[in-house]
XYZ file of C-alpha atoms in Angstrom:
398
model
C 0.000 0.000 0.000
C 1.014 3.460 -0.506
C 0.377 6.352 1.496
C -1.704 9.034 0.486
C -0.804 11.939 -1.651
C -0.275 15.053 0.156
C -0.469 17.141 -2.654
C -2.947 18.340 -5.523
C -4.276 16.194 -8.606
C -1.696 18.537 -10.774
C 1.315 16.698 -8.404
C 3.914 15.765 -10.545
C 4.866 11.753 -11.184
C 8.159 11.488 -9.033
C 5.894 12.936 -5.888
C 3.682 10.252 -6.666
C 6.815 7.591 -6.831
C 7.805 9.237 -3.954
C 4.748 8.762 -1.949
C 4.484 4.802 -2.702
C 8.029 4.397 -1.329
C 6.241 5.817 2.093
C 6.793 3.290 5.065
C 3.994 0.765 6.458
C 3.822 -0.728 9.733
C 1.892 -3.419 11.624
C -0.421 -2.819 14.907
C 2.335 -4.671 16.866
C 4.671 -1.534 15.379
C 3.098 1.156 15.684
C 2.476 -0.093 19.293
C 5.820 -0.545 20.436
C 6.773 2.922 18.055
C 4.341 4.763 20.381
C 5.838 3.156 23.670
C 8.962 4.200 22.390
C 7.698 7.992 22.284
C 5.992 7.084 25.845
C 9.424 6.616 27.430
C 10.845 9.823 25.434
C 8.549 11.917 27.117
C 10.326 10.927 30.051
C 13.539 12.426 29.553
C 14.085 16.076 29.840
C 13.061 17.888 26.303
C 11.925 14.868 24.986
C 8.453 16.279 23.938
C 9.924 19.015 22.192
C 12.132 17.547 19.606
C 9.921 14.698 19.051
C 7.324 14.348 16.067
C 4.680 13.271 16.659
C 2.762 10.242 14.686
C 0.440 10.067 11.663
C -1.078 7.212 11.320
C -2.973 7.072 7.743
C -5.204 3.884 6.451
C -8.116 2.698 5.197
C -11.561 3.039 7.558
C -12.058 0.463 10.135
C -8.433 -0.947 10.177
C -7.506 0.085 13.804
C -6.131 3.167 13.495
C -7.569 4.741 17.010
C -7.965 1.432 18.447
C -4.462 0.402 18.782
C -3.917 3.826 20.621
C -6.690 3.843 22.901
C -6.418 0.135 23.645
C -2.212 0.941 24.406
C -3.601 4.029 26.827
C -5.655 1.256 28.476
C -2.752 -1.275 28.501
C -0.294 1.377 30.221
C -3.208 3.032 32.631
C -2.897 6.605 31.253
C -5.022 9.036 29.744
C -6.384 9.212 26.225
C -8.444 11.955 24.713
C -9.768 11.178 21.286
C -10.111 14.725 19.033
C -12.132 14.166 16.087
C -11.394 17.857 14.477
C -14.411 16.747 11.477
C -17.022 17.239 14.317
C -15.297 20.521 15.606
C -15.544 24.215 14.781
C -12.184 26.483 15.483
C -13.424 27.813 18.813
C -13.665 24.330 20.118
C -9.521 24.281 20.061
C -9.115 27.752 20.440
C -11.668 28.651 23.253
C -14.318 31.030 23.733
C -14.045 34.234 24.212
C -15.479 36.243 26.859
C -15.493 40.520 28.095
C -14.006 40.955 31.355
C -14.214 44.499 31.657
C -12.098 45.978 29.599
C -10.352 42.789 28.652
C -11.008 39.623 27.297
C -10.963 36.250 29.168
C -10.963 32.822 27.229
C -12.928 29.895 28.287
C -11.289 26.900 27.149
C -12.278 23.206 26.557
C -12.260 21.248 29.551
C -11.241 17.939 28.032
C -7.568 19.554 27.957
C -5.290 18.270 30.085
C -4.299 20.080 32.921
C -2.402 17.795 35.545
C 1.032 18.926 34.603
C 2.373 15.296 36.483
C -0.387 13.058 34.014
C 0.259 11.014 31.446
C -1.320 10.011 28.135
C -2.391 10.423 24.540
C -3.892 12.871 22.822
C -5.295 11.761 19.269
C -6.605 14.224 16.550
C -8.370 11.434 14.914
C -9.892 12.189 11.579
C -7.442 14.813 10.944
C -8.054 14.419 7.106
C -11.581 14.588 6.675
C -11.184 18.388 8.856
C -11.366 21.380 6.405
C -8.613 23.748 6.305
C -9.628 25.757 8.692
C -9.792 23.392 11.405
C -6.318 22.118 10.125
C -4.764 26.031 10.637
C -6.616 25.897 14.358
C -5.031 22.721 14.869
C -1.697 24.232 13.709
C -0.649 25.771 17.002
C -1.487 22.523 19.352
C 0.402 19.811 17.324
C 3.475 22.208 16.538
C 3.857 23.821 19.782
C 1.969 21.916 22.271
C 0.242 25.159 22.993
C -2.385 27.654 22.111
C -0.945 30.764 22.647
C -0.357 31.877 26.276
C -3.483 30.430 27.382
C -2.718 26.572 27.608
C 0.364 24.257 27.814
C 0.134 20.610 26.613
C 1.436 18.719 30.586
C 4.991 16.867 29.098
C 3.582 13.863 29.460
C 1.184 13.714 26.898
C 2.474 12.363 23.606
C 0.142 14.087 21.140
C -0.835 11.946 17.446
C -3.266 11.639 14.545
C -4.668 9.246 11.845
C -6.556 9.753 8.902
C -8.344 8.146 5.782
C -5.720 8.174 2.289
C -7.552 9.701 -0.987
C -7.493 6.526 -2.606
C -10.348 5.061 0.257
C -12.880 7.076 -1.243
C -13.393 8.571 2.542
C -13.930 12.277 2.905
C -9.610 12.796 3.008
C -8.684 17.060 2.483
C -4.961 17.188 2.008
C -2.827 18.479 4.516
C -0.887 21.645 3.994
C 2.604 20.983 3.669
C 3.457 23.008 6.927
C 1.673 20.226 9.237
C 2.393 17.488 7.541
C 6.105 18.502 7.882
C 5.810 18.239 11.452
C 4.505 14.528 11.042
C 6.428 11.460 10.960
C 4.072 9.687 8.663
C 3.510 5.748 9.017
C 0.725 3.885 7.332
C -1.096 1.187 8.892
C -0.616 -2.526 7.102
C -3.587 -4.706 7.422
C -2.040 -7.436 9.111
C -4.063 -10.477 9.527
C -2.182 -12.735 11.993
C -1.640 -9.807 14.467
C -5.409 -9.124 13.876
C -6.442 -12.790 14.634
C -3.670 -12.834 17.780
C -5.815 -9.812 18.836
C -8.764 -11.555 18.241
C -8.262 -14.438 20.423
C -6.774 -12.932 23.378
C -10.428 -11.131 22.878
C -12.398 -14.278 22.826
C -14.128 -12.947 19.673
C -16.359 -15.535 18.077
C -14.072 -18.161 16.445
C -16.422 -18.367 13.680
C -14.860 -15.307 11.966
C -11.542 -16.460 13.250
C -11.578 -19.888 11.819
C -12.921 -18.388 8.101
C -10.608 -15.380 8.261
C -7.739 -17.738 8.191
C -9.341 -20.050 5.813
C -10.338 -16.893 3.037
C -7.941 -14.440 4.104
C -8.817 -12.451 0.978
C -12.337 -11.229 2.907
C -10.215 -9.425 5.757
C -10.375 -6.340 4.025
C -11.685 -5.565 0.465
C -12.745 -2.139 -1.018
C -13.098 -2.812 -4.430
C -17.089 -2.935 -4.333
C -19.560 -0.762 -3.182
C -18.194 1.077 0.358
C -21.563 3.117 0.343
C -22.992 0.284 2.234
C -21.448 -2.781 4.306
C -18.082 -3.829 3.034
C -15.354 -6.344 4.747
C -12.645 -4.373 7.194
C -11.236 -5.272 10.661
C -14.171 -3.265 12.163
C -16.701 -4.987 10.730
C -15.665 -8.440 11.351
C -15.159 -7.490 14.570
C -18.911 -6.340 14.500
C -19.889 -9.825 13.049
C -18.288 -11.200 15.572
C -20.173 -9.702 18.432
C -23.618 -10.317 16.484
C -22.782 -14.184 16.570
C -21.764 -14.492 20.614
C -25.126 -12.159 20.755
C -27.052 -14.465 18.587
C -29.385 -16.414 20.982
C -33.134 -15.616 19.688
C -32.383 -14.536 16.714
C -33.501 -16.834 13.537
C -31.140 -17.792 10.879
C -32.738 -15.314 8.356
C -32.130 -12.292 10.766
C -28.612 -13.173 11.403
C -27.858 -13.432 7.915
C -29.631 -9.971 6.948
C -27.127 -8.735 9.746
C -24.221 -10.037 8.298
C -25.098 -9.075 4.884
C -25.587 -5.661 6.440
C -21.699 -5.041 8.461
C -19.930 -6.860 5.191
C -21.258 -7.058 2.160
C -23.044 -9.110 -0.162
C -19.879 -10.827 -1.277
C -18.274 -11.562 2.045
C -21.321 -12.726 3.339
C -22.304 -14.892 1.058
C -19.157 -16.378 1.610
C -18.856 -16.590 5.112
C -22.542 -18.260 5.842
C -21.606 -20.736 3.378
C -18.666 -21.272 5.535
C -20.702 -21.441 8.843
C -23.645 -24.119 6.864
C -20.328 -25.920 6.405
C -18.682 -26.388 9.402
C -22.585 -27.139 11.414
C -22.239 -30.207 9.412
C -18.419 -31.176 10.814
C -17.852 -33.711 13.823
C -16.789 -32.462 17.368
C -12.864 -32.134 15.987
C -12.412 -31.275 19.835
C -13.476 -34.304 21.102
C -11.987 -36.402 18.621
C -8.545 -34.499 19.708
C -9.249 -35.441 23.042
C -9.861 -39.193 22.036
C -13.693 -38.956 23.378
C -14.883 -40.393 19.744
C -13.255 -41.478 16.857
C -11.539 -40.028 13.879
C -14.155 -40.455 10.973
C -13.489 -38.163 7.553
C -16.411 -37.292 6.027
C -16.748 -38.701 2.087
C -17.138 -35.152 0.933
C -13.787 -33.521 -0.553
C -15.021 -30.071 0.841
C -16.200 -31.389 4.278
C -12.747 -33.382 4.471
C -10.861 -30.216 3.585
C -12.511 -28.371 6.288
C -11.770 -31.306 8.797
C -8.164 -31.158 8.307
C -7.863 -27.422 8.486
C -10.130 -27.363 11.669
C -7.453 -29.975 13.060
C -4.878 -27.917 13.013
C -7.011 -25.237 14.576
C -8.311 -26.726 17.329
C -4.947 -28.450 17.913
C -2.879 -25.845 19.983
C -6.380 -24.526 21.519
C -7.577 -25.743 25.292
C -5.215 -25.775 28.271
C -1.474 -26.313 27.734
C -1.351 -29.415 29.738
C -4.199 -31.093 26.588
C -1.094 -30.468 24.366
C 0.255 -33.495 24.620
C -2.667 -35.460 24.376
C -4.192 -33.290 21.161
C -0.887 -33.863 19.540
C -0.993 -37.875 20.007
C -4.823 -38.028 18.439
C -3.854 -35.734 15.827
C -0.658 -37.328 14.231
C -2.609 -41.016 15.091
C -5.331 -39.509 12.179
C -2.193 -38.670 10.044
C -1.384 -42.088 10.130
C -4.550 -43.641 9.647
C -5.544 -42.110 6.686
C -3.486 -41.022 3.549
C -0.992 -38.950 2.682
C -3.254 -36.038 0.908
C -5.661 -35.485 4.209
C -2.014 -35.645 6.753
C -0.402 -33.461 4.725
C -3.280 -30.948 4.156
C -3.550 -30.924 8.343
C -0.033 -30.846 9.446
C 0.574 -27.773 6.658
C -2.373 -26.196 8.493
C -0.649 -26.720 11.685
C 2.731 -25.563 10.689
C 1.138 -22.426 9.198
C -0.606 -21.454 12.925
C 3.400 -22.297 14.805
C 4.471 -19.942 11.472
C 2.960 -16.886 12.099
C 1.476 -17.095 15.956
C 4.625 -19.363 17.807
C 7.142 -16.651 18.433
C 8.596 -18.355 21.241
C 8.583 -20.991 19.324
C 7.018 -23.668 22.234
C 4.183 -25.119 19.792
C 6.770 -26.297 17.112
C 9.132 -27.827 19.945
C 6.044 -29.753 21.047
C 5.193 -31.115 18.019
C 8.877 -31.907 16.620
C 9.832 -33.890 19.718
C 6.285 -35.528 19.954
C 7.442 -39.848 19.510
C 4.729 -39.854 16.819
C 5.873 -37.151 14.859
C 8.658 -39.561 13.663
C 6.461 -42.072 12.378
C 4.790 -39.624 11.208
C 7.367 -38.044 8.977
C 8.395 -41.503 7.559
C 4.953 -42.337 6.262
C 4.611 -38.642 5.407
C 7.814 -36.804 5.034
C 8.090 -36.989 1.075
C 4.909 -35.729 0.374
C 5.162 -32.742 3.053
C 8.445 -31.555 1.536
C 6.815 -31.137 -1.792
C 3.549 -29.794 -0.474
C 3.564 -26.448 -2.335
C 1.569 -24.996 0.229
C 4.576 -25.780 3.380
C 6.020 -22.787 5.127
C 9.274 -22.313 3.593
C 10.522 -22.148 7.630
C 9.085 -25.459 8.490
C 10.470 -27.417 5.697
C 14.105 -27.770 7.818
C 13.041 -29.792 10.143
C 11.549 -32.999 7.496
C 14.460 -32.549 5.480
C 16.913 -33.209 8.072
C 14.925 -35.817 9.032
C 15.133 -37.272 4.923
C 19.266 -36.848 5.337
């Protein structure tokens, strides 16, 4: 992805090369990037030779979330600004005759403990008109308005906005405040959006057909006027199904239709119809009723990657256990469903096993060796194997 173009339709080609050389970041980086600026505040001066953030990306990606969820993480404040709902005397104050002089009443959601700490987002920044922008000026380059407020040092002060290309109301910024940015653009990242997920307990409905059509995590090439599939709205879905007792199957498929789109929708109840007709994969991990595969290619596909799902889920001390049922199936049945479930497997230690714990379970597992020997050849070749968990079965081949 690019970031968005701070200048005119007339801009000339190497600004435009320019701006698609911009850097991206995940939500993990942009978390730990704002931490960073956290401790700076700390030091002495550290809030005036910092700049602050822009965050730009498309709507519903997480852009204020990660911030207000890190304010909640570190127990400080967080003030959310959204300068599209403002006029200029909201920033500025009112003000008021005193006599002969004038007082100024200003906002009370300003900070005014100069010992607190927190984060202070103008949200929306793009979709403000100029004018708000120029009232805005003072706060985010100086920290001040004038004589009549002072920004306390530890509040770290930020903004996001929409890009041009997201078809969201987006005003360009004048080239004096977005000078004072250091601009980062948001990467939809689906494994740190399915990490967050989980730790969340969202419905693993979405979860489970997020990983499985990864293509419907975000998608703005229909019709954005209405529902359309982001990280918000999935999110949304989510809730809907944990909320779903009463509510008939017609009803909760209007709803989902309505947060994502006819296209996602379509594609995610014919997920759900498919997976009410799967076995308990939980119980047969546990060994509480046998491994049957379904004679249906689509139904056996959706067995093997459910497998792997519901492998490393449940209490840590079940690992063992899950493990032994699951690479027993592998060498029951043939090479095309083990293969198809341990690739699933090694995809989740892949992107979600940092520490790395999951893929030292399975590798010194005494079934994984039998496994690998009726197996092995046909996981090596697997087009579909995680270039970084191929090592391990070839060694094993030497």
């Amino acid at each position: 992805m690019s970031l968005p173009r701070l200048m005119h339709d007339d801009e000339s080609s190497s600004s435009r090369k320019e701006a698609a050389l911009a850097p991206s970041a995940t939500i993990t980086q942009v978390r730990e990037l704002l931490r960073h600026q956290l401790r700076q505040l700390e030091q002495p001066g550290g809030a005036a030779c910092m700049a602050p953030l822009m965050i730009w990306g498309a709507p519903g990606v997480g852009k204020s979330t990660v911030i207000r969820e890190l304010c909640a993480q570190e127990g400080i404040g967080f003030i959310d600004i959204r300068l599209s709902q403002r006029e200029p005397v909201d920033l500025r104050g009112l003000p008021v005759p005193h006599g002969d002089q004038v007082r100024w009443l200003l906002s009370s959601e300003w900070p005014r403990d100069p010992n607190s700490r927190g984060i202070l987002l103008f949200d929306e920044l793009t979709s403000a008109d100029r004018m708000l922008q120029v009232a805005a000026y003072e706060m985010i380059l100086d920290r001040r308005l004038g004589d009549l407020y002072q920004v306390p040092p530890g509040w770290l002060i930020c903004a996001a906005g929409n890009r041009r290309e997201d078809r969201a109301v987006s005003q360009p910024l004048s080239s004096a405040l977005a000078n004072r940015f250091c601009h980062l653009e948001l990467k939809v990242d689906l494994p740190g959006w399915i990490a967050w997920a989980q730790q969340r307990e969202l419905h693993p409905m979405v979860i489970a057909f997020l990983k499985y059509r990864p293509h419907c995590f975000l998608d703005m090439s229909g019709s954005i006027e209405r529902g359309w599939p982001s990280p918000r709205s999935w999110e949304r879905v989510a809730h809907v199904l944990t909320r779903s007792d009463g509510l008939d199957a017609i009803s909760l498929e209007l709803l989902v239709h309505g947060l994502v789109g006819t296209a996602a929708a379509t594609e995610f109840l014919a997920f759900m119809r498919l997976h009410q007709e799967l076995p308990d994969l939980d119980a047969m991990l546990l060994g509480e009723i046998p491994f049957d595969l379904p004679e249906r290619m689509d139904l056996r596909h959706a067995v093997a990657t459910g497998l792997a799902q519901h492998l490393w889920s449940g209490p840590v001390e079940q690992r063992e256990l899950r493990l032994t049922h699951f690479l027993r199936a592998g060498l029951t049945f043939g090479s095309d469903f083990a293969v198809m479930s341990m690739v699933a497997a090694l995809k989740h230690i892949e992107q979600e096993d940092p520490q790395g714990d999951k893929a030292r379970a399975l590798f010194s597992h005494p079934l994984y060796t039998h496994w690998t020997e009726h197996h092995g050849a046909a996981l090596v070749t697997h087009d579909a194997l995680p270039a970084a968990s191929a090592a391990p079965h070839q060694r094993r081949r030497r």
